[in-house]
Amino acid sequence: MLKKTEAPQKDLHVVGTRPVRPDGVPKVTGLAQYGADYSLPGMLWGKIVRSPHAHARIRSIDTSKALALPGVKAVMVGEDMPDHPFSYQGPDRVQVNFWHMTRNVMAREKVLFEGHPVAAVAATTQAIAEQAAGLIEVDYEVLPHVIDVDEAMADDAPLLFEDMITRGVDPAPTRPSNVARRTEFKAGDLDAGFAQADEIVEMNFKTAPVHQGYIEPHACLVRYGSDGQVEIWSSSQGHFMVRAYTSKLLGLPINDLTVHPAEIGGGFGGKTVVYVEPVAAVLSRKSGHPVKIVMSREDVFKATGPTSGSSMTVRMGVTRDGRIVAADGVFKLQGGAFPGSPVINAAMCAFSVYDLENARAVGYDVVSNRPKSVAYRAPGSPIAAFAVECVVDELARRIGMDPLELRLKNAVKAGSPTIWGPRHGHDGFRETIEALMQHPDYKKPLGPNQGRGVASGFWFNGGGESAVTVHVAEDGSVSIASGSMDVGGSRASMAIMAAETLGVPYERVRSTVTDTASIGYNHVTGGSRVTYATGMAVVQACNKIVDDMRARAAMIWDVDVEGVIWEDGCAKPLNADVGDFKPLTLAEIAAKRAVTGGPIAAEVAINAGGQAPGFSTQFCDVEVDPETGAVKVLRYVAAQDVGKAIHPSYVEGQIQGGVVQGIGWALNEAYIYNDKGHLENAGFLDYRIPVASDLPMIEALIVEVPNPNHPFGVKGVGEVNIVPVMSAVSNAIRSATGVRLTSLPMSPPVVLEALDSESVSV
């Protein structure tokens, strides 16, 4: 049964405030420890040898000269790791194939992209490791390559895997191809829907792969002990993920590995996989020394995951009075060198903000000679939204309706159908549209060459596995330990929710992230899940503490526990019949812990369901220089339903961060390959992410439609904010110029070419 969205009736004192984050001082003073900051006595430096070719067969690898170099302690190749059977494991959206993963970490039969690891060395200094890497001789048979997604799907395209048969097609194809999988979601009758339409718009789109652009490169330190115990210090979005993948790839029992969390210098989905940790572990095992590996920026661009590029076709129909009656989309997404693009997400999210009776979304997961794609903020959804929201913008133009009014008229609410079966369980989308319609700048006049664009977006948000412990010390201070990496201020959010639940000041709560041996399993920090799921575990653990406090107060007063309540951080008698007792604070009860039962602690491990999706609607104003094609974003307003903002400053920061990344994706960012399949802009000088001077002040409108499944109404906040950005910018450029741009990035040369060509106008 659907749960109706209702606001929890609570007077909140700490939730919704903006205290200083506990990790702020160490970070601004340089004391915080990131992945590359860890060292151990006797440590070696690891260096990975990477393929110079986009596609080649490995005939042989000669490591003898590198091994003979003084200072070199170990060399490894792919065969030094166990091989794995070919199988897809896990739910469709997040399937894992360890045959693929082990080859992504270190190539075996073939290299599949420039930068693909083929060998690695460990030496006493970085300089010797660099020199030794240059002495490893690899004999390649260079093969034809393919970069573009449409070219990779052609019948005569070079095959990355000569035996890849497309999954999801019945009957199965008889010929191999670069299409790893076909996915389809369908509802209603498309022909009947389009027959009702007064206007139909169909357009083709292409988007470029873009990197998450995190500042901190991948880095780790690994010590493989002579007793088989392995310790890893690593920057990631989930040290339990690092433990699980490294254990699986190396064939080690999970409890032989302990992974220590490090601070993280950005991830955005890109640090939910392993690249260097298994390599360093093998080198450490072979050498008997701890091994550190730090990627260069060039290595990060060439060998770690961007999100997918795409080729898409979207067709939608609308009646004259603004009812969208049919929607059909084909989404071809690049998985890179191995299958695993977020095409299922793209197909599921594409039309999810609209209440549609007739819709279909078909997706193709396509491999090509690029680094394997990895999650990037709402993976798949921004790509699909670019196509769908541009088509919706054109539909509004065809029928002469305000684009926000058209969206509001077709907006989903609790009970609306989805294309994949279940009905929406929560409200929140309509409220984001209404927030923008009431914004004073939405109707503000624009100048010459200026335009305004709007767009909307959807993301599932996550729940899942989290474990926490809460301890109360003898002075009444509170310690929280969780296993969820702090990517966006979650330590502060956990402390806020604990303080609110216990009724103590925020400053009395210390929140930490601990290693894998000290706490139960926590899923990665991703999918906008931590404040929801781990926060729920914190609240439940604090409620256990409250029950314990009531019981101890009852013992002190020698009354029945049912006669004791917890209010304003104190145990109090329920009423006068219980007795005339002065309230006992948390600190007063904690001071008597030894005589009331011993240590005060609670542990909670949950697999949280009941999460609510994220909705966002945004508008922006741009100015297009007709002489250069340069696009300047003048104003940006982003409304997002967050359920309840635990720390509003961090919520605003998440919204602003997602918009900034989306502006870069819209206007500048792209991988540029030459005809040899070599990446030509593997650095921040040529791969241009936005800087402050590229951006306006981004106004974040926090919409709060609480999730009734969370004690404080929390929904996820980290991802849906990027979903509408590219289409909002495209729609604004369309308004400014009359020209529809259908490929990303919309860089100055692309815009200028479009302005000079009448053929691209819709």
Coordinates of C-alpha atoms in Angstrom, one line a residue, residues 280 412 672:
A280 CA 49.7 -3.0 -4.4
V412 CA 4.0 12.5 -11.1
I672 CA 39.2 14.1 -27.1

